[in-house]
mmCIF file of C-alpha atoms in Angstrom:
data_model
loop_
_atom_site.group_PDB
_atom_site.id
_atom_site.type_symbol
_atom_site.label_atom_id
_atom_site.label_comp_id
_atom_site.label_asym_id
_atom_site.label_seq_id
_atom_site.Cartn_x
_atom_site.Cartn_y
_atom_site.Cartn_z
ATOM 1 C CA MET U 1 0.267 -0.219 0.068
ATOM 2 C CA GLU U 2 1.594 3.171 -1.166
ATOM 3 C CA PRO U 3 1.374 6.436 1.176
ATOM 4 C CA LEU U 4 -2.089 7.532 -0.010
ATOM 5 C CA ALA U 5 -3.733 4.373 0.325
ATOM 6 C CA VAL U 6 -2.280 3.889 4.118
ATOM 7 C CA GLY U 7 -3.508 7.701 4.644
ATOM 8 C CA SER U 8 -6.830 6.881 3.602
ATOM 9 C CA PHE U 9 -7.807 4.351 6.745
ATOM 10 C CA PHE U 10 -4.819 5.906 8.976
ATOM 11 C CA VAL U 11 -6.882 8.731 9.918
ATOM 12 C CA PHE U 12 -9.316 6.399 11.730
ATOM 13 C CA PHE U 13 -6.404 5.617 14.055
ATOM 14 C CA GLY U 14 -6.240 8.734 15.275
ATOM 15 C CA TYR U 15 -10.043 9.639 15.401
ATOM 16 C CA MET U 16 -11.203 6.267 16.745
ATOM 17 C CA GLY U 17 -8.072 4.611 18.332
ATOM 18 C CA PHE U 18 -5.416 6.824 19.884
ATOM 19 C CA ASN U 19 -8.586 9.149 21.177
ATOM 20 C CA ALA U 20 -8.620 9.201 24.855
ATOM 21 C CA LEU U 21 -12.474 9.669 24.773
ATOM 22 C CA ALA U 22 -12.649 6.288 22.982
ATOM 23 C CA TYR U 23 -10.405 4.475 24.873
ATOM 24 C CA TYR U 24 -12.522 5.611 27.922
ATOM 25 C CA GLU U 25 -15.467 4.721 26.194
ATOM 26 C CA ASN U 26 -14.529 1.341 25.681
ATOM 27 C CA ARG U 27 -14.885 1.532 21.862
ATOM 28 C CA SER U 28 -11.358 1.900 21.039
ATOM 29 C CA PHE U 29 -8.544 -1.061 20.276
ATOM 30 C CA ALA U 30 -6.568 1.172 22.846
ATOM 31 C CA SER U 31 -9.439 0.126 25.575
ATOM 32 C CA GLY U 32 -7.663 -2.286 27.784
ATOM 33 C CA ASN U 33 -4.491 -2.691 25.924
ATOM 34 C CA LEU U 34 -2.451 0.326 27.090
ATOM 35 C CA GLY U 35 1.168 -0.663 27.754
ATOM 36 C CA LYS U 36 0.440 -3.878 25.707
ATOM 37 C CA LYS U 37 2.051 -5.045 22.197
ATOM 38 C CA ILE U 38 -0.954 -5.132 19.934
ATOM 39 C CA PHE U 39 0.761 -4.395 16.417
ATOM 40 C CA ASN U 40 4.289 -5.556 14.483
ATOM 41 C CA ASP U 41 7.198 -4.576 16.315
ATOM 42 C CA LYS U 42 8.073 -2.701 13.095
ATOM 43 C CA LEU U 43 5.378 -0.116 13.638
ATOM 44 C CA THR U 44 6.153 3.216 15.567
ATOM 45 C CA ILE U 45 3.694 5.977 15.639
ATOM 46 C CA VAL U 46 4.413 9.189 16.902
ATOM 47 C CA GLU U 47 2.088 12.349 17.534
ATOM 48 C CA ASP U 48 4.794 14.812 16.364
ATOM 49 C CA PRO U 49 3.575 18.498 15.399
ATOM 50 C CA PHE U 50 7.071 19.191 14.824
ATOM 51 C CA ALA U 51 8.145 16.662 12.377
ATOM 52 C CA LEU U 52 5.920 17.708 9.668
ATOM 53 C CA PRO U 53 7.318 19.425 6.469
ATOM 54 C CA TYR U 54 5.126 22.648 7.237
ATOM 55 C CA PRO U 55 3.845 24.329 10.201
ATOM 56 C CA VAL U 56 0.518 23.325 11.881
ATOM 57 C CA MET U 57 -1.105 24.680 14.589
ATOM 58 C CA PRO U 58 1.120 24.950 17.556
ATOM 59 C CA PHE U 59 -1.677 24.959 20.428
ATOM 60 C CA ASP U 60 -5.042 23.073 20.765
ATOM 61 C CA PHE U 61 -8.556 24.465 21.162
ATOM 62 C CA GLU U 62 -8.096 24.848 24.719
ATOM 63 C CA GLY U 63 -4.799 26.991 24.312
ATOM 64 C CA MET U 64 -2.824 24.202 25.312
ATOM 65 C CA PRO U 65 0.603 23.748 23.439
ATOM 66 C CA ARG U 66 0.489 20.408 21.325
ATOM 67 C CA GLN U 67 2.978 17.889 22.675
ATOM 68 C CA ARG U 68 5.124 15.406 21.187
ATOM 69 C CA VAL U 69 3.523 12.080 22.178
ATOM 70 C CA VAL U 70 5.034 8.650 21.245
ATOM 71 C CA LEU U 71 1.884 6.601 20.654
ATOM 72 C CA VAL U 72 3.341 3.265 19.570
ATOM 73 C CA GLU U 73 6.851 2.002 19.835
ATOM 74 C CA ASN U 74 7.785 -0.912 18.268
ATOM 75 C CA GLY U 75 4.317 -2.111 18.202
ATOM 76 C CA VAL U 76 3.617 -1.344 21.919
ATOM 77 C CA LEU U 77 0.717 0.965 22.751
ATOM 78 C CA LYS U 78 2.424 3.560 25.089
ATOM 79 C CA ASN U 79 0.335 6.673 25.131
ATOM 80 C CA LEU U 80 -3.032 8.269 23.730
ATOM 81 C CA VAL U 81 -3.428 11.748 23.262
ATOM 82 C CA THR U 82 -6.331 13.964 25.510
ATOM 83 C CA ASP U 83 -7.825 17.271 25.920
ATOM 84 C CA LYS U 84 -8.316 18.522 29.649
ATOM 85 C CA LYS U 85 -11.604 16.711 29.752
ATOM 86 C CA THR U 86 -10.311 13.032 28.749
ATOM 87 C CA ALA U 87 -7.219 13.825 30.779
ATOM 88 C CA LYS U 88 -9.001 14.085 33.735
ATOM 89 C CA LEU U 89 -11.328 11.006 33.001
ATOM 90 C CA THR U 90 -8.571 8.796 32.414
ATOM 91 C CA GLY U 91 -5.924 10.149 34.550
ATOM 92 C CA LEU U 92 -3.671 10.105 31.353
ATOM 93 C CA LYS U 93 -1.313 12.831 30.631
ATOM 94 C CA TYR U 94 -2.902 16.134 29.058
ATOM 95 C CA THR U 95 -1.336 16.304 25.826
ATOM 96 C CA GLY U 96 -2.964 19.527 24.339
ATOM 97 C CA HIS U 97 -5.236 17.752 21.591
ATOM 98 C CA SER U 98 -8.548 19.174 22.062
ATOM 99 C CA LEU U 99 -11.003 20.071 19.215
ATOM 100 C CA PHE U 100 -13.212 23.085 19.384
ATOM 101 C CA GLU U 101 -15.670 23.034 22.748
ATOM 102 C CA PRO U 102 -18.289 21.898 23.287
ATOM 103 C CA ASN U 103 -17.516 18.448 21.219
ATOM 104 C CA ALA U 104 -18.571 14.726 21.699
ATOM 105 C CA VAL U 105 -15.697 13.500 19.536
ATOM 106 C CA GLY U 106 -12.748 13.439 22.108
ATOM 107 C CA ALA U 107 -9.259 14.138 21.579
ATOM 108 C CA VAL U 108 -7.886 13.649 18.329
ATOM 109 C CA PRO U 109 -4.054 13.523 16.726
ATOM 110 C CA ALA U 110 -3.417 16.500 14.629
ATOM 111 C CA SER U 111 0.060 15.200 12.966
ATOM 112 C CA LEU U 112 0.295 11.581 13.276
ATOM 113 C CA CYS U 113 3.735 10.178 11.990
ATOM 114 C CA ILE U 114 4.469 6.444 11.179
ATOM 115 C CA GLU U 115 8.022 5.922 11.247
ATOM 116 C CA GLY U 116 9.734 5.017 8.353
ATOM 117 C CA GLY U 117 11.774 1.722 7.508
ATOM 118 C CA LYS U 118 15.106 1.289 6.233
ATOM 119 C CA LYS U 119 14.152 0.071 2.482
ATOM 120 C CA SER U 120 12.819 2.339 -0.300
ATOM 121 C CA LEU U 121 9.279 1.635 -1.849
ATOM 122 C CA LYS U 122 11.216 0.418 -4.911
ATOM 123 C CA GLU U 123 13.243 -2.446 -2.924
ATOM 124 C CA ILE U 124 10.299 -3.289 -1.054
ATOM 125 C CA ILE U 125 8.479 -3.839 -4.417
ATOM 126 C CA SER U 126 11.558 -5.647 -6.010
ATOM 127 C CA GLU U 127 11.491 -8.231 -2.995
ATOM 128 C CA THR U 128 7.945 -9.085 -3.517
ATOM 129 C CA GLU U 129 7.234 -12.516 -4.861
ATOM 130 C CA TYR U 130 3.578 -12.047 -5.766
ATOM 131 C CA GLY U 131 1.447 -9.358 -4.465
ATOM 132 C CA ILE U 132 -0.975 -6.261 -5.119
ATOM 133 C CA LEU U 133 0.354 -2.708 -5.362
ATOM 134 C CA ALA U 134 -2.504 -0.317 -4.101
ATOM 135 C CA THR U 135 -1.603 3.204 -4.945
ATOM 136 C CA GLU U 136 -4.866 4.870 -3.392
ATOM 137 C CA PHE U 137 -8.050 3.967 -1.419
ATOM 138 C CA HIS U 138 -11.346 5.605 -1.162
ATOM 139 C CA TYR U 139 -14.743 5.347 -0.114
ATOM 140 C CA THR U 140 -12.687 4.428 3.282
ATOM 141 C CA ASN U 141 -15.078 3.551 6.058
ATOM 142 C CA PRO U 142 -14.956 1.942 9.338
ATOM 143 C CA LEU U 143 -17.294 -1.179 9.898
ATOM 144 C CA LYS U 144 -15.923 -1.901 13.458
ATOM 145 C CA PRO U 145 -14.904 0.622 15.757
ATOM 146 C CA LYS U 146 -12.695 -1.682 17.802
ATOM 147 C CA THR U 147 -10.893 -3.851 15.467
ATOM 148 C CA LEU U 148 -10.694 -0.957 13.037
ATOM 149 C CA GLU U 149 -12.648 -3.216 10.347
ATOM 150 C CA ILE U 150 -12.581 -1.086 7.611
ATOM 151 C CA THR U 151 -13.859 -1.032 3.954
ATOM 152 C CA GLY U 152 -13.066 0.799 0.777
ATOM 153 C CA MET U 153 -12.256 0.807 -2.786
ATOM 154 C CA THR U 154 -8.823 1.011 -4.445
ATOM 155 C CA ARG U 155 -8.364 3.410 -7.196
ATOM 156 C CA ASN U 156 -5.913 5.401 -9.568
ATOM 157 C CA GLY U 157 -4.081 2.364 -10.295
ATOM 158 C CA THR U 158 -3.851 -1.393 -8.686
ATOM 159 C CA TYR U 159 -1.049 -3.400 -9.951
ATOM 160 C CA LEU U 160 -0.203 -7.175 -9.796
ATOM 161 C CA ILE U 161 3.674 -7.771 -8.871
ATOM 162 C CA GLU U 162 5.219 -11.046 -9.386
ATOM 163 C CA ASN U 163 8.875 -11.705 -9.109
ATOM 164 C CA GLY U 164 9.751 -8.265 -8.112
ATOM 165 C CA LYS U 165 8.321 -6.828 -11.043
ATOM 166 C CA ILE U 166 4.845 -4.866 -11.771
ATOM 167 C CA LYS U 167 3.633 -7.132 -13.992
ATOM 168 C CA LYS U 168 0.667 -5.519 -15.092
ATOM 169 C CA ALA U 169 -2.299 -3.265 -13.992
ATOM 170 C CA VAL U 170 -5.668 -5.074 -12.275
ATOM 171 C CA LYS U 171 -9.351 -4.135 -11.814
ATOM 172 C CA ASN U 172 -10.462 -2.267 -8.732
ATOM 173 C CA MET U 173 -11.204 -4.149 -5.633
ATOM 174 C CA ARG U 174 -13.151 -3.621 -2.502
ATOM 175 C CA PHE U 175 -11.055 -4.505 0.636
ATOM 176 C CA THR U 176 -12.668 -5.380 4.161
ATOM 177 C CA GLN U 177 -9.864 -5.580 6.317
ATOM 178 C CA SER U 178 -9.256 -5.369 10.413
ATOM 179 C CA MET U 179 -6.512 -2.432 10.139
ATOM 180 C CA VAL U 180 -5.281 -3.726 13.571
ATOM 181 C CA ASP U 181 -4.797 -6.964 12.088
ATOM 182 C CA ALA U 182 -3.158 -5.608 9.111
ATOM 183 C CA MET U 183 -0.820 -3.471 11.403
ATOM 184 C CA ASN U 184 0.191 -6.934 12.866
ATOM 185 C CA ASN U 185 0.914 -8.275 9.532
ATOM 186 C CA ILE U 186 3.386 -5.727 8.433
ATOM 187 C CA ILE U 187 6.391 -7.273 6.413
ATOM 188 C CA ASP U 188 8.138 -3.665 5.531
ATOM 189 C CA ILE U 189 7.722 -0.079 5.938
ATOM 190 C CA SER U 190 9.012 2.086 3.618
ATOM 191 C CA SER U 191 11.887 4.958 4.004
ATOM 192 C CA GLU U 192 10.210 7.660 2.230
ATOM 193 C CA ARG U 193 6.949 9.497 3.647
ATOM 194 C CA GLU U 194 4.220 11.520 2.439
ATOM 195 C CA ALA U 195 2.306 14.292 4.126
ATOM 196 C CA TYR U 196 -1.354 13.205 3.824
ATOM 197 C CA PRO U 197 -3.853 16.024 4.946
ATOM 198 C CA GLU U 198 -7.311 14.942 6.223
ATOM 199 C CA TRP U 199 -9.851 16.118 8.302
ATOM 200 C CA GLY U 200 -7.757 19.258 9.322
ATOM 201 C CA GLN U 201 -4.942 17.065 10.352
ATOM 202 C CA VAL U 202 -1.660 16.135 8.613
ATOM 203 C CA MET U 203 -0.184 12.841 8.749
ATOM 204 C CA LEU U 204 3.178 11.575 7.562
ATOM 205 C CA ILE U 205 2.760 8.304 6.167
ATOM 206 C CA PRO U 206 5.161 5.717 4.584
ATOM 207 C CA ALA U 207 4.117 2.839 2.304
ATOM 208 C CA ILE U 208 3.363 -0.245 3.991
ATOM 209 C CA LYS U 209 3.683 -3.840 2.839
ATOM 210 C CA VAL U 210 1.383 -6.302 4.692
ATOM 211 C CA SER U 211 0.289 -9.849 4.363
ATOM 212 C CA ASN U 212 -3.189 -11.684 4.493
ATOM 213 C CA PHE U 213 -4.840 -8.500 3.489
ATOM 214 C CA ASN U 214 -8.453 -9.466 2.594
ATOM 215 C CA PHE U 215 -9.833 -8.027 -0.478
ATOM 216 C CA SER U 216 -13.515 -8.856 -0.292
ATOM 217 C CA SER U 217 -14.907 -8.154 -3.903
ATOM 218 C CA THR U 218 -14.016 -7.402 -7.413
ATOM 219 C CA THR U 219 -14.975 -4.685 -10.147
ATOM 220 C CA GLU U 220 -15.526 -4.589 -13.671
ATOM 221 C CA PHE U 221 -13.577 -1.469 -14.054
ATOM 222 C CA MET H 1 -31.777 43.331 0.912
ATOM 223 C CA LYS H 2 -34.494 45.194 -1.321
ATOM 224 C CA SER H 3 -32.444 48.099 -1.894
ATOM 225 C CA ILE H 4 -29.297 46.424 -2.349
ATOM 226 C CA ALA H 5 -30.771 44.057 -5.014
ATOM 227 C CA ALA H 6 -32.299 47.228 -6.863
ATOM 228 C CA LYS H 7 -28.991 48.844 -6.916
ATOM 229 C CA ALA H 8 -27.187 45.599 -8.183
ATOM 230 C CA VAL H 9 -29.849 45.463 -11.173
ATOM 231 C CA GLU H 10 -29.854 49.181 -11.877
ATOM 232 C CA ILE H 11 -26.056 48.977 -12.157
ATOM 233 C CA MET H 12 -26.097 45.865 -14.515
ATOM 234 C CA LYS H 13 -28.770 47.530 -16.748
ATOM 235 C CA PHE H 14 -26.755 50.819 -17.081
ATOM 236 C CA LYS H 15 -23.872 48.516 -18.143
ATOM 237 C CA LYS H 16 -25.947 47.050 -20.647
ATOM 238 C CA VAL H 17 -25.268 43.426 -19.856
ATOM 239 C CA ASP H 18 -27.048 40.606 -21.634
ATOM 240 C CA PHE H 19 -28.268 39.336 -18.234
ATOM 241 C CA GLY H 20 -27.312 39.527 -14.609
ATOM 242 C CA ASP H 21 -28.971 38.563 -11.320
ATOM 243 C CA ILE H 22 -28.335 39.200 -7.822
ATOM 244 C CA ARG H 23 -28.874 36.443 -4.860
ATOM 245 C CA ILE H 24 -28.830 37.920 -1.233
ATOM 246 C CA ILE H 25 -28.885 34.854 1.351
ATOM 247 C CA GLU H 26 -29.188 35.510 4.904
ATOM 248 C CA GLU H 27 -29.317 32.158 6.887
ATOM 249 C CA ARG H 28 -29.402 31.167 10.578
ATOM 250 C CA VAL H 29 -28.481 27.596 11.480
ATOM 251 C CA GLN H 30 -29.081 26.306 14.890
ATOM 252 C CA SER H 31 -27.797 23.013 16.106
ATOM 253 C CA ILE H 32 -28.187 21.253 19.464
ATOM 254 C CA SER H 33 -26.877 18.184 20.714
ATOM 255 C CA VAL H 34 -26.805 16.232 23.758
ATOM 256 C CA LYS H 35 -24.560 13.198 24.575
ATOM 257 C CA ASN H 36 -24.588 10.950 27.786
ATOM 258 C CA MET H 37 -26.463 14.044 29.784
ATOM 259 C CA GLU H 38 -23.967 16.702 28.622
ATOM 260 C CA ILE H 39 -24.600 19.407 26.127
ATOM 261 C CA SER H 40 -22.027 18.425 23.232
ATOM 262 C CA GLU H 41 -22.903 20.887 20.637
ATOM 263 C CA LEU H 42 -24.790 24.500 20.876
ATOM 264 C CA LYS H 43 -24.480 26.559 17.769
ATOM 265 C CA ASP H 44 -26.417 29.317 16.585
ATOM 266 C CA ASP H 45 -24.696 30.629 13.376
ATOM 267 C CA THR H 46 -25.743 33.424 10.809
ATOM 268 C CA THR H 47 -24.199 34.294 7.484
ATOM 269 C CA LEU H 48 -25.104 36.736 5.314
ATOM 270 C CA GLY H 49 -23.844 37.733 1.724
ATOM 271 C CA PHE H 50 -24.457 38.050 -1.762
ATOM 272 C CA GLY H 51 -23.771 36.694 -5.221
ATOM 273 C CA VAL H 52 -23.717 38.549 -8.683
ATOM 274 C CA ARG H 53 -23.896 36.607 -11.750
ATOM 275 C CA VAL H 54 -23.649 38.241 -14.880
ATOM 276 C CA LEU H 55 -23.650 37.425 -18.799
ATOM 277 C CA TYR H 56 -21.829 39.952 -20.939
ATOM 278 C CA ASN H 57 -21.235 39.662 -24.734
ATOM 279 C CA GLY H 58 -22.224 35.622 -24.381
ATOM 280 C CA GLY H 59 -19.538 34.979 -21.395
ATOM 281 C CA TRP H 60 -20.400 34.536 -17.634
ATOM 282 C CA GLY H 61 -18.884 36.355 -14.763
ATOM 283 C CA PHE H 62 -19.336 35.955 -10.833
ATOM 284 C CA ALA H 63 -18.491 37.952 -7.742
ATOM 285 C CA SER H 64 -19.541 37.869 -4.412
ATOM 286 C CA SER H 65 -19.077 39.591 -1.029
ATOM 287 C CA ASN H 66 -20.271 39.727 2.598
ATOM 288 C CA ILE H 67 -20.105 43.412 3.179
ATOM 289 C CA MET H 68 -23.855 44.488 2.862
ATOM 290 C CA ASN H 69 -23.470 48.357 1.573
ATOM 291 C CA MET H 70 -23.847 50.162 -1.532
ATOM 292 C CA SER H 71 -20.241 50.893 -2.533
ATOM 293 C CA GLU H 72 -19.524 47.408 -2.201
ATOM 294 C CA VAL H 73 -22.468 46.311 -4.398
ATOM 295 C CA GLU H 74 -21.093 48.415 -6.928
ATOM 296 C CA LYS H 75 -17.477 47.167 -6.515
ATOM 297 C CA VAL H 76 -18.854 43.332 -6.858
ATOM 298 C CA VAL H 77 -21.533 44.093 -9.920
ATOM 299 C CA ASN H 78 -18.185 45.760 -11.667
ATOM 300 C CA LEU H 79 -16.035 42.827 -11.033
ATOM 301 C CA ALA H 80 -18.752 40.387 -12.226
ATOM 302 C CA ILE H 81 -18.854 42.329 -15.481
ATOM 303 C CA ASP H 82 -15.291 42.522 -15.945
ATOM 304 C CA ILE H 83 -14.776 38.676 -15.397
ATOM 305 C CA ALA H 84 -17.583 38.282 -17.870
ATOM 306 C CA LYS H 85 -16.131 40.338 -20.612
ATOM 307 C CA SER H 86 -12.679 38.324 -19.980
ATOM 308 C CA SER H 87 -14.457 34.912 -20.025
ATOM 309 C CA SER H 88 -16.289 36.348 -23.140
ATOM 310 C CA GLU H 89 -12.960 36.851 -24.974
ATOM 311 C CA HIS H 90 -12.083 33.156 -24.307
ATOM 312 C CA ILE H 91 -14.980 30.738 -25.090
ATOM 313 C CA ASN H 92 -15.688 29.236 -28.264
ATOM 314 C CA LYS H 93 -19.762 29.629 -28.370
ATOM 315 C CA LYS H 94 -21.474 32.724 -26.849
ATOM 316 C CA VAL H 95 -23.948 31.628 -24.186
ATOM 317 C CA LYS H 96 -27.575 32.385 -25.282
ATOM 318 C CA LEU H 97 -30.093 32.269 -22.659
ATOM 319 C CA ALA H 98 -33.619 30.566 -23.312
ATOM 320 C CA PHE H 99 -36.781 33.009 -22.753
ATOM 321 C CA GLU H 100 -38.113 33.045 -19.122
ATOM 322 C CA PRO H 101 -40.725 35.254 -18.317
ATOM 323 C CA SER H 102 -40.073 37.369 -15.239
ATOM 324 C CA TYR H 103 -41.641 36.722 -11.695
ATOM 325 C CA GLN H 104 -42.432 39.302 -8.884
ATOM 326 C CA ASP H 105 -43.499 36.793 -5.839
ATOM 327 C CA ILE H 106 -42.917 36.074 -2.248
ATOM 328 C CA TRP H 107 -42.765 32.515 -0.777
ATOM 329 C CA ARG H 108 -42.637 31.485 2.790
ATOM 330 C CA THR H 109 -42.332 27.874 4.223
ATOM 331 C CA PRO H 110 -45.843 27.186 5.810
ATOM 332 C CA TYR H 111 -45.340 26.341 9.569
ATOM 333 C CA LEU H 112 -47.466 25.836 12.656
ATOM 334 C CA LYS H 113 -44.627 27.439 15.078
ATOM 335 C CA ASP H 114 -41.277 29.082 13.953
ATOM 336 C CA PRO H 115 -38.811 26.653 15.590
ATOM 337 C CA PHE H 116 -36.557 29.687 16.485
ATOM 338 C CA SER H 117 -39.221 31.223 18.404
ATOM 339 C CA VAL H 118 -39.033 28.009 20.697
ATOM 340 C CA PRO H 119 -36.431 28.768 23.771
ATOM 341 C CA ILE H 120 -33.183 26.630 23.859
ATOM 342 C CA GLU H 121 -34.047 25.499 26.977
ATOM 343 C CA LYS H 122 -36.924 23.868 25.824
ATOM 344 C CA LYS H 123 -35.193 21.783 23.127
ATOM 345 C CA LEU H 124 -32.586 20.913 25.722
ATOM 346 C CA GLU H 125 -35.247 19.860 28.054
ATOM 347 C CA ILE H 126 -36.437 17.341 25.004
ATOM 348 C CA LEU H 127 -32.800 16.169 24.183
ATOM 349 C CA PHE H 128 -31.861 15.643 27.601
ATOM 350 C CA LYS H 129 -35.101 13.792 28.130
ATOM 351 C CA VAL H 130 -34.305 11.406 25.170
ATOM 352 C CA ASN H 131 -30.992 10.844 26.404
ATOM 353 C CA GLU H 132 -32.296 9.521 29.414
ATOM 354 C CA ILE H 133 -34.881 7.427 28.265
ATOM 355 C CA LEU H 134 -31.934 5.791 25.789
ATOM 356 C CA LEU H 135 -29.621 5.444 29.095
ATOM 357 C CA LYS H 136 -32.399 3.813 31.048
ATOM 358 C CA GLY H 137 -31.423 0.174 31.869
ATOM 359 C CA GLY H 138 -27.610 0.470 31.516
ATOM 360 C CA LYS H 139 -27.383 -1.163 28.424
ATOM 361 C CA ILE H 140 -26.376 1.882 26.099
ATOM 362 C CA LYS H 141 -23.020 3.318 27.093
ATOM 363 C CA ILE H 142 -23.414 6.156 24.610
ATOM 364 C CA ALA H 143 -26.667 8.221 23.951
ATOM 365 C CA ASN H 144 -26.977 11.095 21.649
ATOM 366 C CA SER H 145 -29.568 13.470 20.685
ATOM 367 C CA LYS H 146 -29.384 16.465 18.450
ATOM 368 C CA MET H 147 -31.955 19.061 16.768
ATOM 369 C CA ASP H 148 -30.945 21.461 13.822
ATOM 370 C CA PHE H 149 -32.965 24.366 12.388
ATOM 371 C CA VAL H 150 -32.455 26.297 9.665
ATOM 372 C CA LYS H 151 -33.753 29.617 8.162
ATOM 373 C CA THR H 152 -33.061 31.035 4.989
ATOM 374 C CA HIS H 153 -33.831 34.418 3.748
ATOM 375 C CA LYS H 154 -33.492 34.611 -0.010
ATOM 376 C CA ARG H 155 -33.674 37.837 -2.415
ATOM 377 C CA TYR H 156 -33.351 37.215 -5.699
ATOM 378 C CA ALA H 157 -33.589 39.955 -8.629
ATOM 379 C CA SER H 158 -32.658 39.949 -12.343
ATOM 380 C CA THR H 159 -32.340 42.412 -15.356
ATOM 381 C CA GLU H 160 -35.176 40.715 -16.808
ATOM 382 C CA GLY H 161 -37.431 42.020 -14.209
ATOM 383 C CA SER H 162 -37.822 39.030 -11.639
ATOM 384 C CA ASP H 163 -38.021 40.215 -7.704
ATOM 385 C CA ILE H 164 -38.153 36.880 -5.549
ATOM 386 C CA GLU H 165 -38.352 36.897 -1.953
ATOM 387 C CA GLN H 166 -38.245 33.624 -0.205
ATOM 388 C CA ILE H 167 -38.389 32.575 3.585
ATOM 389 C CA LEU H 168 -37.537 28.943 3.699
ATOM 390 C CA VAL H 169 -37.448 26.935 7.391
ATOM 391 C CA TYR H 170 -36.964 23.421 7.976
ATOM 392 C CA SER H 171 -36.039 21.458 11.014
ATOM 393 C CA GLY H 172 -34.322 17.842 11.781
ATOM 394 C CA ALA H 173 -34.089 15.826 14.714
ATOM 395 C CA GLY H 174 -32.904 12.379 15.836
ATOM 396 C CA TYR H 175 -30.923 10.277 18.338
ATOM 397 C CA ASN H 176 -28.651 7.403 18.466
ATOM 398 C CA ALA H 177 -27.627 4.708 20.926
ATOM 399 C CA VAL H 178 -24.755 2.956 20.858
ATOM 400 C CA ALA H 179 -24.051 -0.169 22.887
ATOM 401 C CA ILE H 180 -20.539 -1.449 23.845
ATOM 402 C CA GLY H 181 -19.280 -4.934 24.524
ATOM 403 C CA GLN H 182 -16.854 -6.887 22.622
ATOM 404 C CA GLU H 183 -17.860 -5.023 19.649
ATOM 405 C CA VAL H 184 -19.698 -1.733 19.075
ATOM 406 C CA GLN H 185 -23.282 -1.435 17.519
ATOM 407 C CA THR H 186 -24.937 1.718 16.961
ATOM 408 C CA ARG H 187 -28.926 2.338 15.972
ATOM 409 C CA SER H 188 -30.333 5.533 15.153
ATOM 410 C CA TYR H 189 -33.545 7.144 14.473
ATOM 411 C CA PRO H 190 -34.432 8.655 11.856
ATOM 412 C CA GLY H 191 -32.289 8.576 9.058
ATOM 413 C CA GLY H 192 -31.512 12.366 8.856
ATOM 414 C CA THR H 193 -35.270 13.076 7.697
ATOM 415 C CA LEU H 194 -36.261 16.674 7.630
ATOM 416 C CA ILE H 195 -39.372 17.399 9.980
ATOM 417 C CA CYS H 196 -40.956 20.069 11.222
ATOM 418 C CA PHE H 197 -41.030 21.058 14.784
ATOM 419 C CA PRO H 198 -44.206 19.953 16.119
ATOM 420 C CA TRP H 199 -42.740 16.411 14.888
ATOM 421 C CA VAL H 200 -39.853 17.136 16.601
ATOM 422 C CA MET H 201 -41.630 17.604 19.819
ATOM 423 C CA ASN H 202 -43.253 14.189 19.264
ATOM 424 C CA ILE H 203 -40.109 12.094 18.777
#
């Protein structure tokens, strides 16, 4: 999955996962799992407003400076983002991630950064014996909040990789996949990353190669 | 509104445009939500502005503003005309409008009660009551109830002589309940239907 494909579902990790209110309300993959290893050890995610290639709002809607927060380190769920209210509710550190008040959404990361790996996307493709290269997803929507089961379509180029080479274009497909599982099935993460803006936040996203990804149906186009 | 619309039409006619119109829209939107017996949204926004559309020598131009005075109307109309003149030089086929008679009319949404005349306290009372019912029994972990009200006051005037005023009102309300166990399930009612205020009271 290239960065544009990963970014389209990764926004839900922030909104429905690392959000301390979702955690408190027991509707996040984080609920009951803080401090546990729930992802592949290749995965490190940092909420880092200073890592982006251009400036973002340096404080939240309650006036608190946005903090750098290590959310996932080598697959271990370390921290969540909070606003004043959810910090109080959960006892977690107040990290400066409020939205405008009042709201029922909770605290949302503003600059999620997935740490890049060592190999380039080109190398990752060249090491793939048999696989699908998805450049972009769209109509990407969550089905189950706790496992982040998400469904969406491929678009703007989906390719078959055979023996390390892009062999041909394939028709678009729908995927239905628990992204918590997908982030456990990581094989490689690319060194190059792209800024991906979505819903008022900007993420820094690499390409990610995973195994056992579930494409649920095909199309005629 | 009336004088601004008249001024825009006067300038457009003086500048001999093929066709021109102005829409002035004032819109008030009120949104109120309650989640788990707490107010989660309480918004009452009003926006006001106008847009001018001009056909000049077969080319379209558009300009708009939210500053409501005569000198601004003149500026915006002239800008729309300049844009129309420029576009007329860059099109393959000049636009020609079909004949349409002019209308002078007013339309108001018929309603039994203006939803904006109902105090916010009354609306909140209903939303809290819905929350209370949903949360009864303890199986529902998250209850949301919501109301939206919109009132649009629109004035339209064209160089063809149309002068139409509309006052449009609509309301919507609904709620959802979220049960959380091993997984999360949401049920909601209704599916975002627009309904009038007495209906809101009955939900």
